[in-house]
Amino acid sequence: MTEKPVPAASLEDWLACDHCDALLHRRNIPAGAAAVCPFCGSVLLRSKRRAAQRTLAFSVAGLLFYVPANFLPIMSFELLGNDAFSTLYGGVLQLWQQGYWWMSFLVCTCSMVMPLLALVVRLILAIAMYSQRFGRWHRPLLRAVHSVSEWDMLEVYMLGILVAFIKMSDLGTIHLGVALLCFVGLLISTLGATLSFDSHACWEQLDRAVRAKRVAKRHRDVIRRLV
Amino acid sequence: MAIQANGQPLRAMKHGIAQCLHCHRLLHLRNIPRNQRALCPRCGGDVSFRKPQSIARTWAWVITAMVLLVPANVLPVMTVISLRQGEPDTIFSGILSLIDAGMYPIAAVVFIASIVVPVLKLVGIIVLLLVVQLKLKMSPRQCTVTYRWIEFIGRWSMLDLFMISILVTLVDLGSIASITAGAGATAFAGVVVTTIIAVSSFDTRLIWDLETSRE
Ligand SMILES: [Zn+2]
Ligand SMILES: [Zn+2]
C-alpha cells in the first residue's frame, strides 16, 4: 500500500475540513467559486470577487441605514382613536422597564449590538484590505467576525415584523413607518457585507503584511549595523 | 486532494496536524496529548485536535436547555390586555388562538419557530451525541449534513422573542389595550441561547474518528 506524500514542514498549500478533518491539497479556486469537501460536503473556502470593495460599499450603506432603522417608527397601531408606534430600540427599552432584563439584553444583542459590530468590524477590515495596511490589532477583529455574525439575527427580526404586522392588522389599523424601508436596507446591506467578505483572503493578506514588516525591520537593522 | 490507497481521506489528526478553528491555519502539533491546548501563532486562539471536552459540554448545555423547555412552555410568554381584560398566553395557547382567528399561515410559522425548531434541534444533537458515545454505525456524511441543518435552523427560534419585543411597544395604548411579556419568554430566551451554544460545542469530527478507529 502506498501512501500519498504527507504534508511536510510547510502547510500553506493544505486545508483541513472543519467538519470531518480531511486533509486536502489546496488548488487555485476561480474567483467567485467555492471549494467543497468531497467527503462531507461542507464548504472549505469560498473565493470572493472584489471582496474589499464590495464589503466596503455594503458596510458603509448599512451604517447609513442603521440609525433610522433602529430609532424611527417601524409601524404604528391605531385602535379607537389611540395610537402607538414601535421601534427596535423602543422594544428593548420596554422589555427592560417591564423587568425582563435577560430578554431585553438578548433582543438588544441580536438585533442592535451585533448587527452594528458586524458592520463596523467588516468596514475596518475592508479598509485594511483595500489599503493593504494591517496592524496587530486587526487580528482580534478578524477572529471575532464569525462569532459576531452568528448572533446577528436581523433576518429573523424581519420575519418577526411580518408576523406582528399580519397579526395586528386584523385588530386595528396599522401604518407602516419609514424605518421599515431603512430596516430592509440595513438587512440587505448586512447580508451583502457578510457574503462579500473574504476572511481567508484577509488572513493571508494579514500574514503577508506582518511578514513584510518583519523583513523590513531586519533590513533596517542590518543597515544600521553597517553604518 | 490527497486520498489514501484504500479510498479513505487523509485525516489531519493522524498526521499530527491540527487546525485553528478561528483562522483556519494548520499547525504541526506532534507529541501533544489529544485534549491539550496550544496557541495559534497567527490569531492567538486556542488550537487543539478536537474541541476540548466536546461531549461533556454539549450534554451539559443540552440538559440545561431541556430543563428550561418546561417553564418556557408552561409559563405565559405574553399577556394581551384589552379593555382591562386579558388572559396570559403560553406559546401553545398563543398558537391555538391564532388558529381560532383563522390565521393559519402565521400559526404555522410560529409553531415551526417556537416548537418544532427547538425540539428538532435537541433531538438531533442528542442523536449525534449518542452516535459518538455508543459508536453507532451511521453514515458520517449524513450525520454531518444533519449537523449543518441543526446549526442553520437554530436562530429562527428567536422569532417569538422578537415578535414580543415588537408587540409590547406597538400595542401600548394604556387602558384600551396593552401587551406585557411573561416569565415563559425569559425561559424560552434561555432555551434559544443554550441550544445554540450546545450545537456549537459539538465537534462533528468525533463522528469521523469512529470510522478511523474501526479500520
Ligand atoms: Zn469534510
Ligand atoms: Zn488561529
Coordinates of C-alpha atoms and ligand atoms in Angstrom, one line a residue:
Chain A
M1 CA 0.0 0.0 0.0
T2 CA 1.4 3.3 -1.0
E3 CA 0.5 6.5 0.8
K4 CA 0.4 9.8 -0.9
P5 CA 3.0 12.2 0.4
V6 CA 2.1 13.6 3.7
P7 CA 2.4 17.4 4.0
A8 CA 5.9 18.3 5.2
A9 CA 7.0 21.3 7.2
S10 CA 5.1 23.9 5.2
L11 CA 1.3 23.6 5.4
E12 CA 0.5 26.6 3.3
D13 CA -0.9 24.6 0.4
W14 CA -3.1 22.4 2.6
L15 CA -6.5 22.8 4.0
A16 CA -8.3 20.7 6.7
C17 CA -12.0 20.3 6.7
D18 CA -13.8 21.8 9.8
H19 CA -16.4 19.1 9.9
C20 CA -14.5 15.8 9.0
D21 CA -10.8 16.6 9.5
A22 CA -9.9 15.5 5.9
L23 CA -6.6 17.0 4.8
L24 CA -6.9 18.4 1.3
H25 CA -4.3 19.8 -1.0
R26 CA -5.3 23.3 -1.9
R27 CA -5.7 24.2 -5.6
N28 CA -6.4 27.6 -7.1
I29 CA -10.1 28.3 -6.9
P30 CA -11.5 30.6 -9.6
A31 CA -12.8 33.9 -8.2
G32 CA -16.5 33.6 -7.1
A33 CA -16.3 29.8 -6.8
A34 CA -16.3 27.6 -3.6
A35 CA -14.2 24.6 -2.7
V36 CA -16.3 21.9 -1.2
C37 CA -15.1 19.0 0.9
P38 CA -15.5 15.8 -1.2
F39 CA -16.1 13.7 1.9
C40 CA -18.7 15.5 4.0
G41 CA -19.9 18.3 1.6
S42 CA -19.1 21.3 3.7
V43 CA -17.7 24.4 2.1
L44 CA -14.0 24.7 2.8
L45 CA -13.5 28.1 1.4
R46 CA -15.1 30.5 -1.0
S47 CA -13.1 32.9 -3.0
K48 CA -14.8 36.2 -3.4
R49 CA -14.7 38.7 -6.3
R50 CA -13.6 42.2 -5.3
A51 CA -14.1 41.3 -1.7
A52 CA -12.6 44.5 -0.3
Q53 CA -14.6 47.0 -2.5
R54 CA -17.9 45.2 -2.1
T55 CA -17.6 44.8 1.7
L56 CA -16.6 48.4 1.9
A57 CA -19.7 49.6 -0.1
F58 CA -22.1 47.3 1.7
S59 CA -20.9 48.2 5.2
V60 CA -21.0 51.9 4.6
A61 CA -24.5 51.6 3.2
G62 CA -25.5 49.5 6.2
L63 CA -24.1 52.1 8.7
L64 CA -26.1 54.8 7.0
F65 CA -29.3 52.8 7.4
Y66 CA -28.5 51.8 11.0
V67 CA -29.7 54.8 13.0
P68 CA -33.0 55.4 11.2
A69 CA -33.8 51.7 11.2
N70 CA -33.2 51.4 14.9
F71 CA -34.7 54.6 16.3
L72 CA -37.5 55.6 13.9
P73 CA -41.0 54.0 14.0
I74 CA -41.2 50.8 12.0
M75 CA -45.0 50.7 12.2
S76 CA -47.8 52.3 14.2
F77 CA -51.0 50.8 15.5
E78 CA -54.3 52.6 15.9
L79 CA -57.3 51.5 17.9
L80 CA -60.3 53.5 19.0
G81 CA -58.5 56.8 18.3
N82 CA -55.4 56.0 20.3
D83 CA -52.2 55.0 18.7
A84 CA -48.7 53.8 19.5
F85 CA -45.6 53.0 17.3
S86 CA -42.8 50.5 17.6
T87 CA -39.1 51.0 17.1
L88 CA -36.4 48.4 17.5
Y89 CA -34.9 50.4 20.4
G90 CA -38.3 51.0 22.0
G91 CA -39.0 47.3 22.2
V92 CA -35.7 46.7 24.0
L93 CA -36.4 49.6 26.4
Q94 CA -40.0 48.5 27.1
L95 CA -38.9 44.9 28.0
W96 CA -36.3 46.4 30.3
Q97 CA -38.8 48.6 32.0
Q98 CA -41.2 45.6 32.4
G99 CA -38.4 43.9 34.3
Y100 CA -37.4 41.3 31.6
W101 CA -33.7 42.2 31.7
W102 CA -32.4 39.0 30.2
M103 CA -34.9 39.0 27.3
S104 CA -34.2 42.7 26.7
F105 CA -30.5 42.0 26.8
L106 CA -30.8 39.2 24.3
V107 CA -33.1 41.1 21.9
C108 CA -30.7 44.1 22.1
T109 CA -27.7 41.9 21.4
C110 CA -29.1 40.1 18.4
S111 CA -31.0 42.9 16.8
M112 CA -28.9 46.0 17.7
V113 CA -25.4 45.4 19.0
M114 CA -24.2 42.5 16.9
P115 CA -25.5 43.9 13.6
L116 CA -23.7 47.2 14.3
L117 CA -20.5 45.3 15.3
A118 CA -20.7 43.1 12.2
L119 CA -20.8 46.3 10.0
V120 CA -18.1 48.2 11.9
V121 CA -15.7 45.3 12.1
R122 CA -16.1 44.5 8.4
L123 CA -15.7 48.1 7.4
I124 CA -12.4 48.4 9.3
L125 CA -11.1 45.1 7.8
A126 CA -12.2 46.1 4.3
I127 CA -10.4 49.4 4.6
A128 CA -7.3 47.5 5.7
M129 CA -7.6 45.1 2.8
Y130 CA -8.2 47.9 0.4
S131 CA -5.2 50.0 1.5
Q132 CA -3.0 46.9 2.3
R133 CA -2.2 48.3 5.8
F134 CA -2.6 45.8 8.6
G135 CA -1.6 46.1 12.2
R136 CA -1.6 43.6 15.1
W137 CA -4.9 45.0 16.3
H138 CA -6.6 43.7 13.2
R139 CA -6.2 40.1 14.4
P140 CA -8.8 40.1 17.2
L141 CA -11.2 41.8 14.9
L142 CA -10.8 39.3 12.1
R143 CA -11.1 36.5 14.7
A144 CA -14.3 37.9 16.0
V145 CA -16.0 38.3 12.6
H146 CA -17.5 34.9 12.5
S147 CA -19.0 34.8 16.0
V148 CA -20.4 38.3 15.7
S149 CA -22.3 37.3 12.6
E150 CA -23.6 34.2 14.3
W151 CA -25.5 36.4 16.8
D152 CA -26.6 38.9 14.2
M153 CA -30.2 37.9 13.5
L154 CA -31.8 40.7 11.5
E155 CA -33.4 38.3 9.0
V156 CA -35.3 36.6 11.9
Y157 CA -36.3 40.1 13.1
M158 CA -37.7 40.8 9.7
L159 CA -39.9 37.8 9.9
G160 CA -40.9 38.9 13.4
I161 CA -42.0 42.3 11.9
L162 CA -44.0 40.5 9.2
V163 CA -45.8 38.2 11.7
A164 CA -46.6 41.1 14.1
F165 CA -47.9 43.1 11.1
I166 CA -50.3 40.4 9.9
K167 CA -51.4 39.5 13.5
M168 CA -52.2 43.1 14.4
S169 CA -53.7 44.2 11.1
D170 CA -56.8 42.2 12.0
L171 CA -57.4 44.0 15.3
G172 CA -56.8 47.6 14.4
T173 CA -55.3 49.9 11.8
I174 CA -51.6 49.6 11.0
H175 CA -49.5 52.2 9.3
L176 CA -46.0 51.2 8.1
G177 CA -43.3 53.7 9.0
V178 CA -40.3 55.0 7.2
A179 CA -38.0 52.9 9.4
L180 CA -39.3 49.7 7.8
L181 CA -37.6 50.7 4.5
C182 CA -34.4 51.6 6.3
F183 CA -34.6 48.3 8.1
V184 CA -34.9 46.4 4.8
G185 CA -31.9 48.4 3.6
L186 CA -30.0 47.6 6.7
L187 CA -30.8 43.9 6.4
I188 CA -29.8 43.8 2.7
S189 CA -26.5 45.7 3.4
T190 CA -25.6 43.4 6.3
L191 CA -26.2 40.3 4.2
G192 CA -24.2 41.8 1.4
A193 CA -21.3 42.7 3.7
T194 CA -21.4 39.2 5.2
L195 CA -21.5 37.4 1.9
S196 CA -18.9 39.5 0.1
F197 CA -16.3 39.5 2.9
D198 CA -13.5 37.0 2.4
S199 CA -11.9 36.1 5.7
H200 CA -9.5 33.6 4.2
A201 CA -8.0 36.2 1.8
C202 CA -8.0 38.7 4.7
W203 CA -5.9 36.3 6.9
E204 CA -3.5 35.7 4.0
Q205 CA -3.0 39.4 3.4
L206 CA -2.5 40.0 7.1
D207 CA 0.1 37.3 7.2
R208 CA 1.9 38.7 4.2
A209 CA 1.8 42.2 5.7
V210 CA 3.2 41.0 9.0
R211 CA 6.0 39.1 7.2
A212 CA 6.9 42.1 5.1
K213 CA 7.1 44.2 8.2
R214 CA 9.5 41.7 9.8
V215 CA 11.7 41.6 6.7
A216 CA 11.8 45.4 6.5
K217 CA 12.8 45.6 10.2
R218 CA 15.6 43.1 9.6
H219 CA 16.9 45.1 6.7
R220 CA 16.9 48.3 8.7
D221 CA 18.8 46.6 11.5
V222 CA 21.5 45.3 9.0
I223 CA 21.9 48.8 7.5
R224 CA 22.1 50.4 10.9
R225 CA 24.9 47.9 11.9
L226 CA 26.8 48.6 8.6
V227 CA 26.6 52.3 9.1
Chain B
M1 CA -6.5 16.3 -3.0
A2 CA -4.9 13.5 -1.0
I3 CA -6.6 10.2 -0.7
Q4 CA -5.0 7.0 0.6
A5 CA -4.9 3.9 -1.5
N6 CA -7.9 2.4 0.2
G7 CA -10.1 5.4 -0.8
Q8 CA -10.1 7.0 2.7
P9 CA -9.1 10.6 3.1
L10 CA -6.0 11.6 5.0
R11 CA -7.0 12.7 8.4
A12 CA -5.2 15.8 9.7
M13 CA -5.0 14.5 13.3
K14 CA -3.4 11.2 12.2
H15 CA -0.6 13.2 10.8
G16 CA -0.2 15.4 13.9
I17 CA -1.8 18.3 12.2
A18 CA -4.4 20.5 14.0
Q19 CA -6.5 23.2 12.6
C20 CA -7.2 26.6 14.3
L21 CA -10.9 26.9 14.2
H22 CA -10.7 30.7 14.4
C23 CA -8.5 31.4 11.4
H24 CA -8.2 28.0 9.7
R25 CA -4.4 27.9 10.0
L26 CA -2.9 24.4 10.1
L27 CA -0.3 23.5 12.7
H28 CA 2.0 20.6 13.4
L29 CA 1.1 19.5 16.9
R30 CA 3.1 16.4 17.4
N31 CA 3.6 14.9 20.9
I32 CA 0.9 17.0 22.4
P33 CA -1.9 14.9 24.0
R34 CA -5.3 14.8 22.4
N35 CA -7.0 17.4 24.5
Q36 CA -4.1 19.6 25.4
R37 CA -4.2 23.2 24.1
A38 CA -1.7 25.1 22.1
L39 CA -1.8 28.7 20.9
C40 CA -2.2 29.7 17.3
P41 CA 0.7 31.7 16.0
R42 CA -1.5 33.6 13.6
C43 CA -4.5 34.7 15.6
G44 CA -3.5 33.8 19.2
G45 CA -6.6 31.5 19.7
D46 CA -6.6 28.1 21.3
V47 CA -5.7 25.2 19.0
S48 CA -6.4 21.6 19.7
F49 CA -7.1 18.5 17.6
R50 CA -10.7 18.3 18.8
K51 CA -12.9 20.8 20.6
P52 CA -12.0 20.3 24.3
Q53 CA -14.5 18.1 26.3
S54 CA -16.9 18.5 23.4
I55 CA -19.2 15.6 24.5
A56 CA -19.5 16.6 28.2
R57 CA -20.0 20.3 27.4
T58 CA -22.6 19.6 24.7
W59 CA -24.5 17.3 27.2
A60 CA -24.4 20.0 29.9
W61 CA -26.0 22.6 27.5
V62 CA -28.5 20.1 26.1
I63 CA -29.7 19.2 29.6
T64 CA -29.9 22.8 30.6
A65 CA -32.0 23.5 27.5
M66 CA -34.3 20.6 28.2
V67 CA -34.9 21.8 31.8
L68 CA -35.6 25.3 30.6
L69 CA -38.0 24.0 27.9
V70 CA -40.5 23.1 30.7
P71 CA -41.1 26.6 32.1
A72 CA -40.8 28.0 28.6
N73 CA -43.9 26.0 27.6
V74 CA -45.9 26.0 30.8
L75 CA -45.5 29.7 31.9
P76 CA -47.1 32.5 29.9
V77 CA -45.0 34.2 27.3
M78 CA -47.3 37.2 26.7
T79 CA -50.4 38.8 28.1
V80 CA -52.7 40.8 25.9
I81 CA -54.9 43.1 28.0
S82 CA -57.7 44.7 26.1
L83 CA -60.2 47.0 28.0
R84 CA -58.8 45.7 31.3
Q85 CA -59.4 42.1 30.4
G86 CA -57.0 39.6 29.2
E87 CA -55.6 36.1 29.8
P88 CA -51.9 35.2 29.8
D89 CA -50.9 33.1 26.7
T90 CA -48.4 30.3 26.7
I91 CA -46.6 29.5 23.5
F92 CA -49.1 26.8 22.7
S93 CA -52.3 28.6 23.6
G94 CA -51.0 31.6 21.6
I95 CA -50.8 29.3 18.5
L96 CA -54.2 27.9 19.3
S97 CA -55.7 31.4 19.4
L98 CA -54.1 32.2 16.1
I99 CA -55.8 29.1 14.6
D100 CA -59.1 30.2 16.2
A101 CA -58.7 33.6 14.5
G102 CA -58.2 31.8 11.2
M103 CA -54.6 33.0 10.7
Y104 CA -53.3 29.6 9.7
P105 CA -50.0 30.6 7.9
I106 CA -48.9 32.7 10.9
A107 CA -49.9 29.9 13.3
A108 CA -47.8 27.5 11.2
V109 CA -44.8 29.9 11.2
V110 CA -44.9 30.5 15.0
F111 CA -45.5 26.7 15.6
I112 CA -42.4 25.8 13.5
A113 CA -40.2 28.5 15.0
S114 CA -41.2 28.1 18.7
I115 CA -41.9 24.4 19.0
V116 CA -40.6 22.4 16.0
V117 CA -37.2 24.0 15.7
P118 CA -36.2 23.8 19.4
V119 CA -37.4 20.2 19.7
L120 CA -35.8 19.0 16.4
K121 CA -32.6 20.7 17.4
L122 CA -32.4 19.0 20.8
V123 CA -33.4 15.6 19.4
G124 CA -30.9 16.0 16.5
I125 CA -28.0 16.9 18.8
I126 CA -28.8 14.1 21.2
V127 CA -28.8 11.6 18.3
L128 CA -25.4 12.9 17.3
L129 CA -24.1 12.6 20.8
L130 CA -25.4 9.0 21.1
V131 CA -23.8 8.1 17.7
V132 CA -20.4 9.2 19.1
Q133 CA -20.8 7.7 22.6
L134 CA -22.4 4.4 21.6
K135 CA -20.3 4.1 18.5
L136 CA -23.5 3.6 16.4
K137 CA -22.9 2.7 12.7
M138 CA -24.4 5.7 11.0
S139 CA -23.2 7.3 7.8
P140 CA -20.8 10.1 9.0
R141 CA -21.7 12.1 5.9
Q142 CA -25.4 12.0 6.8
C143 CA -24.6 13.0 10.4
T144 CA -22.5 16.0 9.2
V145 CA -25.3 17.1 6.9
T146 CA -27.8 16.8 9.9
Y147 CA -25.4 18.9 12.0
R148 CA -25.2 21.6 9.4
W149 CA -29.1 21.8 9.2
I150 CA -29.4 22.0 13.0
E151 CA -26.8 24.8 13.0
F152 CA -28.8 26.7 10.3
I153 CA -32.3 26.4 11.8
G154 CA -31.4 27.4 15.4
R155 CA -31.5 31.1 15.0
W156 CA -35.1 31.1 13.7
S157 CA -36.5 30.3 17.2
M158 CA -35.7 33.9 18.1
L159 CA -38.8 34.8 16.1
D160 CA -41.2 34.7 19.1
L161 CA -39.0 36.9 21.2
F162 CA -38.5 39.5 18.5
M163 CA -42.3 39.4 17.9
I164 CA -43.0 40.0 21.6
S165 CA -40.5 42.9 21.7
I166 CA -42.3 44.5 18.7
L167 CA -45.8 44.0 20.2
V168 CA -45.0 45.4 23.6
T169 CA -44.4 48.9 22.1
L170 CA -46.8 48.6 19.2
V171 CA -49.8 47.8 21.5
D172 CA -49.1 50.3 24.2
L173 CA -52.4 52.1 24.4
G174 CA -52.9 52.5 28.1
S175 CA -56.3 51.4 29.3
I176 CA -57.5 50.4 25.8
A177 CA -55.0 47.7 25.1
S178 CA -51.6 46.7 26.2
I179 CA -49.2 43.7 25.9
T180 CA -46.8 42.6 28.5
A181 CA -44.2 39.9 28.3
G182 CA -44.3 36.9 30.6
A183 CA -41.8 34.7 32.6
G184 CA -42.1 32.0 30.0
A185 CA -40.5 34.3 27.4
T186 CA -37.4 34.6 29.7
A187 CA -37.2 30.8 29.9
F188 CA -37.7 30.5 26.2
A189 CA -34.8 33.0 25.6
G190 CA -32.7 30.7 27.7
V191 CA -33.7 27.7 25.6
V192 CA -32.6 29.5 22.4
V193 CA -29.3 30.5 23.8
T194 CA -28.4 27.2 25.4
T195 CA -29.3 25.2 22.3
I196 CA -27.2 27.5 20.1
I197 CA -24.2 27.0 22.5
A198 CA -24.9 23.3 22.7
V199 CA -24.7 22.9 18.9
S200 CA -21.5 25.0 18.6
S201 CA -19.7 22.9 21.3
F202 CA -20.3 19.7 19.5
D203 CA -17.4 18.5 17.3
T204 CA -18.6 16.6 14.2
R205 CA -15.0 15.3 13.6
L206 CA -15.6 12.9 16.5
I207 CA -18.1 11.0 14.3
W208 CA -15.5 10.7 11.6
D209 CA -13.0 9.5 14.2
L210 CA -15.2 6.4 14.8
E211 CA -14.5 5.3 11.2
T212 CA -10.8 5.7 11.6
S213 CA -10.8 3.7 14.8
R214 CA -12.8 0.9 13.1
E215 CA -10.2 0.4 10.4
Ligands
ZN1 ZN -15.2 17.4 5.2
ZN2 ZN -5.7 30.8 14.5

